[in-house]
Amino acid sequence: MKFWRTPLDIDKLQIPRGELHILKERCKGCAFCVEYCPKGVLELSEEFNSKGYHPPVAVKPEECVNCDLCEMLCPDFAIYCVRTEAGEKEVTT
Amino acid sequence: MSAKVEELIKEEHPMERLLRMDRIPHIWCPTCGLGTTVTALSTALEQLQLDLNNVAVVSGIGCTGRVAGYMKLDSFHTTHGRAVPFALGLHIARPELKTIVFSGDGDLISIGGNHFIHTARRNVDMTIICVNNFIYAMTGGQVAPTTPLTAKAATTPYGNWEHPFNLPLLAASSGAVYVARWTALHVRRLTAAIKEAISKRGFSFVEVIAPCSTLYARINKLGTGLDLMKFYHDNSVIRHGADLNDVDIDFQSKIVVGKFVDIEKPTYIDCLNEGGKRAFGDKYKPYGGGNGNN
Ligand SMILES: Cc1ncc(C[n+]2csc(CCOP(=O)(O)OP(=O)(O)O)c2C)c(N)n1
Ligand code: SF4
Ligand code: SF4
Ligand code: SF4
Ligand SMILES: [Mg+2]
């Protein structure tokens, strides 16, 4: 992560990590989650669900910062993210 | 068909706590913004940590009107245009409840317009969330009193030539004590505004601009709901406390969003009790009420 100045408490900061859950069968392929994920974690897959839509797939799951924006924007309650404590990364400049 | 799709889903989405899952998947079209607005309301309710037994959601008829049917709360799906008078009756009978009206621009402002302005005038303690998709979506995309000038609708194939309402101005000038506008893309700020509106004593109003992909976007050749979200991203201007005469929405113009009004004023029940005391002095027994705040 890039900072415009080094935070004074850098040794205490941790970047949250999230584990994504995609409920493929409920998805209608709108791509709101793909478009607005700040970390570019998601892409629409080639795969079809049983309704004929392309659900998203996490192409960079390790980049997810558990911001929940995908979960909030999804109009079909088809994606959510859970914070994982174990995977937290140290912040470096 | 829909039940079968749900059978394939083995995990529980956090929103399920507030949804009637026997009705999910919902009927809304792909890239419709309505589901996002439901998440904003549900998240607001969870963050406020309200006793959900004391929350009621009332809708009228329309695509937006289906929200009441999807929320796992005491919810009422009323007739077209009558969400506000139903909510008024509910509030008077059960003033301790948080009464939330969630409905469309056509339902609240066209057929229900008179109820809307008079309930605002009386500063009745309720929250109105109006999803403005600029059209009567459910019935096939007819022109609404919110359709921007020159925008097309099924009934105005050459473009709308009527002036639309400016909803924040209408709400504020009618007497609302809290007025905000956000788009479905501003989902976090929208959630925060819904929290403030629900906590406010008095008539609070939140306008949500949301994409109708199947009718408004298609008839006007604006692409999908995703294209409308991108349009909101590029064209929303946050201006808290804006002069409400300047927040009209023209066809594909800038959309001014923000918190516009947040004032204090005695509510309908406050005034009822004040009037009773004036007339009958100590013999008057005050009627209990406030939106669960007192
Ligand atoms: C008394 C009556 N008149 C007309 C209708 C038809 N009708 C159903 S929904 C609707 C408009 C809904 O528009 P809006 O509230 O903007 O909801 P949207 O579908 O756009 O979310 C109309 C005119 C009706 N159901 N009842
Ligand atoms: S939680 Fe945030 S970072 Fe993670 S996938 Fe969703 S939008 Fe992207
Ligand atoms: S936002 Fe939801 S419905 Fe849209 S593509 Fe992502 S998971 Fe699917
Ligand atoms: S018709 Fe429009 S408002 Fe209704 S569900 Fe479809 S996209 Fe949404
Ligand atoms: Mg509408």
Tab-separated table of C-alpha atoms in Angstrom, chain B residues 88-291:
chain	number	residue	atom	x	y	z
B	88	LEU	CA	-50.206	7.578	9.377
B	89	GLY	CA	-52.917	5.365	10.865
B	90	LEU	CA	-50.307	2.910	12.095
B	91	HIS	CA	-48.302	5.711	13.699
B	92	ILE	CA	-51.323	7.162	15.485
B	93	ALA	CA	-52.403	3.736	16.770
B	94	ARG	CA	-48.876	2.556	17.698
B	95	PRO	CA	-46.768	5.673	18.181
B	96	GLU	CA	-43.986	3.659	19.803
B	97	LEU	CA	-43.166	1.970	16.471
B	98	LYS	CA	-40.604	3.213	13.985
B	99	THR	CA	-42.773	3.592	10.905
B	100	ILE	CA	-40.898	3.478	7.608
B	101	VAL	CA	-42.526	3.984	4.223
B	102	PHE	CA	-40.553	2.514	1.322
B	103	SER	CA	-42.089	3.119	-2.079
B	104	GLY	CA	-41.657	4.452	-5.598
B	105	ASP	CA	-41.801	7.929	-7.090
B	106	GLY	CA	-45.078	7.201	-8.867
B	107	ASP	CA	-46.706	5.677	-5.829
B	108	LEU	CA	-45.645	8.377	-3.348
B	109	ILE	CA	-45.623	11.502	-5.465
B	110	SER	CA	-48.192	10.923	-8.209
B	111	ILE	CA	-51.288	9.081	-6.957
B	112	GLY	CA	-50.087	9.497	-3.354
B	113	GLY	CA	-48.877	13.087	-3.731
B	114	ASN	CA	-51.546	14.726	-1.625
B	115	HIS	CA	-51.010	12.325	1.274
B	116	PHE	CA	-47.302	13.012	1.036
B	117	ILE	CA	-47.502	16.811	1.283
B	118	HIS	CA	-50.093	16.836	4.064
B	119	THR	CA	-48.247	14.284	6.176
B	120	ALA	CA	-45.089	16.384	5.754
B	121	ARG	CA	-47.060	19.545	6.630
B	122	ARG	CA	-48.227	17.967	9.882
B	123	ASN	CA	-44.677	16.745	10.617
B	124	VAL	CA	-45.913	13.240	11.352
B	125	ASP	CA	-43.098	11.203	12.883
B	126	MET	CA	-42.240	8.728	10.106
B	127	THR	CA	-39.489	8.058	7.576
B	128	ILE	CA	-40.189	8.065	3.855
B	129	ILE	CA	-37.701	6.376	1.530
B	130	CYS	CA	-38.669	7.171	-2.042
B	131	VAL	CA	-36.906	5.285	-4.813
B	132	ASN	CA	-36.970	7.600	-7.789
B	133	ASN	CA	-36.325	5.731	-11.029
B	134	PHE	CA	-37.986	8.543	-13.024
B	135	ILE	CA	-40.788	6.299	-14.308
B	136	TYR	CA	-43.756	4.034	-13.523
B	137	ALA	CA	-41.695	0.903	-13.920
B	138	MET	CA	-44.005	-1.921	-12.903
B	139	THR	CA	-46.759	-1.027	-15.370
B	140	GLY	CA	-44.513	-0.689	-18.406
B	141	GLY	CA	-42.647	2.600	-18.217
B	142	GLN	CA	-45.301	5.324	-18.328
B	143	VAL	CA	-44.321	8.947	-17.714
B	144	ALA	CA	-44.241	9.970	-14.044
B	145	PRO	CA	-44.291	13.380	-12.336
B	146	THR	CA	-40.567	12.794	-11.773
B	147	THR	CA	-39.630	12.025	-15.402
B	148	PRO	CA	-37.048	14.635	-16.462
B	149	LEU	CA	-37.944	17.053	-19.263
B	150	THR	CA	-37.239	15.500	-22.700
B	151	ALA	CA	-36.698	11.967	-21.278
B	152	LYS	CA	-38.726	9.320	-23.087
B	153	ALA	CA	-41.304	7.058	-21.502
B	154	ALA	CA	-43.742	4.537	-22.999
B	155	THR	CA	-46.431	7.252	-23.004
B	156	THR	CA	-44.132	10.066	-24.182
B	157	PRO	CA	-42.325	8.499	-27.152
B	158	TYR	CA	-41.273	11.971	-28.398
B	159	GLY	CA	-39.936	13.013	-25.008
B	160	ASN	CA	-41.604	14.348	-21.860
B	161	TRP	CA	-42.637	17.995	-22.102
B	162	GLU	CA	-44.005	18.408	-18.548
B	163	HIS	CA	-41.963	19.934	-15.715
B	164	PRO	CA	-41.125	17.277	-13.118
B	165	PHE	CA	-41.250	17.722	-9.347
B	166	ASN	CA	-38.070	18.530	-7.497
B	167	LEU	CA	-38.626	16.071	-4.643
B	168	PRO	CA	-36.293	17.523	-1.970
B	169	LEU	CA	-37.813	20.972	-2.554
B	170	LEU	CA	-41.333	19.533	-2.417
B	171	ALA	CA	-40.617	17.669	0.837
B	172	ALA	CA	-38.870	20.596	2.526
B	173	SER	CA	-41.411	23.213	1.500
B	174	SER	CA	-44.222	20.922	2.682
B	175	GLY	CA	-42.661	20.683	6.148
B	176	ALA	CA	-40.166	17.787	6.294
B	177	VAL	CA	-37.548	18.155	9.052
B	178	TYR	CA	-34.970	15.879	7.408
B	179	VAL	CA	-34.332	15.739	3.651
B	180	ALA	CA	-31.522	13.925	1.847
B	181	ARG	CA	-30.865	12.546	-1.614
B	182	TRP	CA	-28.379	9.853	-2.637
B	183	THR	CA	-28.064	7.410	-5.514
B	184	ALA	CA	-27.972	3.615	-5.227
B	185	LEU	CA	-24.246	3.815	-5.972
B	186	HIS	CA	-23.646	5.882	-2.795
B	187	VAL	CA	-24.737	2.877	-0.784
B	188	ARG	CA	-22.767	3.743	2.361
B	189	ARG	CA	-23.876	7.367	2.484
B	190	LEU	CA	-27.395	6.232	1.710
B	191	THR	CA	-27.243	3.821	4.650
B	192	ALA	CA	-26.005	6.635	6.910
B	193	ALA	CA	-28.818	8.920	5.694
B	194	ILE	CA	-31.432	6.225	6.348
B	195	LYS	CA	-30.033	5.820	9.871
B	196	GLU	CA	-30.295	9.560	10.485
B	197	ALA	CA	-33.782	9.709	9.010
B	198	ILE	CA	-35.047	6.825	11.154
B	199	SER	CA	-33.534	8.407	14.282
B	200	LYS	CA	-35.091	11.786	13.509
B	201	ARG	CA	-38.259	12.849	15.333
B	202	GLY	CA	-40.648	14.096	12.696
B	203	PHE	CA	-41.212	13.670	8.975
B	204	SER	CA	-37.940	12.550	7.379
B	205	PHE	CA	-37.482	12.049	3.652
B	206	VAL	CA	-34.741	10.251	1.718
B	207	GLU	CA	-34.847	10.265	-2.075
B	208	VAL	CA	-32.853	7.464	-3.701
B	209	ILE	CA	-32.023	7.737	-7.387
B	210	ALA	CA	-31.813	4.142	-8.630
B	211	PRO	CA	-31.493	2.452	-12.002
B	212	CYS	CA	-34.491	0.919	-13.754
B	213	SER	CA	-32.708	-1.006	-16.455
B	214	THR	CA	-35.640	-2.618	-18.209
B	215	LEU	CA	-37.732	0.492	-18.799
B	216	TYR	CA	-36.121	3.860	-18.080
B	217	ALA	CA	-32.665	2.875	-19.329
B	218	ARG	CA	-33.937	0.863	-22.304
B	219	ILE	CA	-36.515	3.373	-23.539
B	220	ASN	CA	-33.940	6.170	-23.283
B	221	LYS	CA	-31.136	4.056	-24.803
B	222	LEU	CA	-28.941	4.558	-21.737
B	223	GLY	CA	-27.586	1.015	-21.605
B	224	THR	CA	-27.955	-1.177	-18.529
B	225	GLY	CA	-28.304	-0.423	-14.840
B	226	LEU	CA	-24.516	-0.716	-14.645
B	227	ASP	CA	-24.234	2.128	-17.171
B	228	LEU	CA	-26.571	4.209	-15.001
B	229	MET	CA	-24.422	3.457	-11.939
B	230	LYS	CA	-21.396	4.659	-13.919
B	231	PHE	CA	-23.375	7.751	-14.884
B	232	TYR	CA	-24.114	8.459	-11.204
B	233	HIS	CA	-20.435	7.980	-10.449
B	234	ASP	CA	-19.408	10.575	-13.021
B	235	ASN	CA	-22.260	13.036	-12.562
B	236	SER	CA	-23.213	13.178	-8.877
B	237	VAL	CA	-22.206	16.326	-7.044
B	238	ILE	CA	-22.205	16.170	-3.245
B	239	ARG	CA	-23.517	19.468	-1.889
B	240	HIS	CA	-24.776	19.298	1.704
B	241	GLY	CA	-27.188	22.081	2.584
B	242	ALA	CA	-27.654	22.978	-1.104
B	243	ASP	CA	-30.231	25.603	-2.045
B	244	LEU	CA	-33.133	23.320	-2.918
B	245	ASN	CA	-34.137	25.523	-5.842
B	246	ASP	CA	-30.951	24.281	-7.502
B	247	VAL	CA	-31.414	20.527	-7.122
B	248	ASP	CA	-33.760	19.868	-10.066
B	249	ILE	CA	-32.829	16.866	-12.165
B	250	ASP	CA	-32.725	17.390	-15.914
B	251	PHE	CA	-32.325	14.561	-18.405
B	252	GLN	CA	-28.817	13.110	-17.936
B	253	SER	CA	-27.747	16.233	-16.038
B	254	LYS	CA	-25.599	16.513	-12.923
B	255	ILE	CA	-27.367	15.063	-9.880
B	256	VAL	CA	-26.920	17.090	-6.689
B	257	VAL	CA	-26.852	14.718	-3.694
B	258	GLY	CA	-26.343	15.239	0.029
B	259	LYS	CA	-28.117	16.109	3.232
B	260	PHE	CA	-30.208	19.177	2.525
B	261	VAL	CA	-32.407	19.712	5.601
B	262	ASP	CA	-31.982	18.668	9.250
B	263	ILE	CA	-34.055	20.855	11.582
B	264	GLU	CA	-36.141	20.466	14.745
B	265	LYS	CA	-39.874	21.106	14.852
B	266	PRO	CA	-42.723	19.820	17.054
B	267	THR	CA	-44.303	16.683	15.615
B	268	TYR	CA	-47.956	16.019	14.894
B	269	ILE	CA	-48.436	14.293	18.254
B	270	ASP	CA	-46.516	17.069	20.086
B	271	CYS	CA	-48.885	19.612	18.523
B	272	LEU	CA	-51.934	17.492	19.297
B	273	ASN	CA	-50.935	17.423	22.960
B	274	GLU	CA	-50.080	21.116	22.964
B	275	GLY	CA	-53.520	21.904	21.510
B	276	GLY	CA	-55.235	19.617	24.022
B	277	LYS	CA	-53.463	21.287	26.942
B	278	ARG	CA	-54.360	24.735	25.621
B	279	ALA	CA	-58.008	23.814	25.354
B	280	PHE	CA	-58.557	21.637	28.434
B	281	GLY	CA	-55.728	22.510	30.806
B	282	ASP	CA	-55.007	19.920	33.482
B	283	LYS	CA	-57.993	17.808	32.490
B	284	TYR	CA	-56.202	16.864	29.240
B	285	LYS	CA	-54.407	13.497	29.243
B	286	PRO	CA	-51.507	13.671	26.763
B	287	TYR	CA	-51.429	11.044	24.017
B	288	GLY	CA	-48.172	9.005	24.081
B	289	GLY	CA	-45.872	9.118	21.141
B	290	GLY	CA	-42.656	9.803	19.347
B	291	ASN	CA	-41.091	7.326	16.965
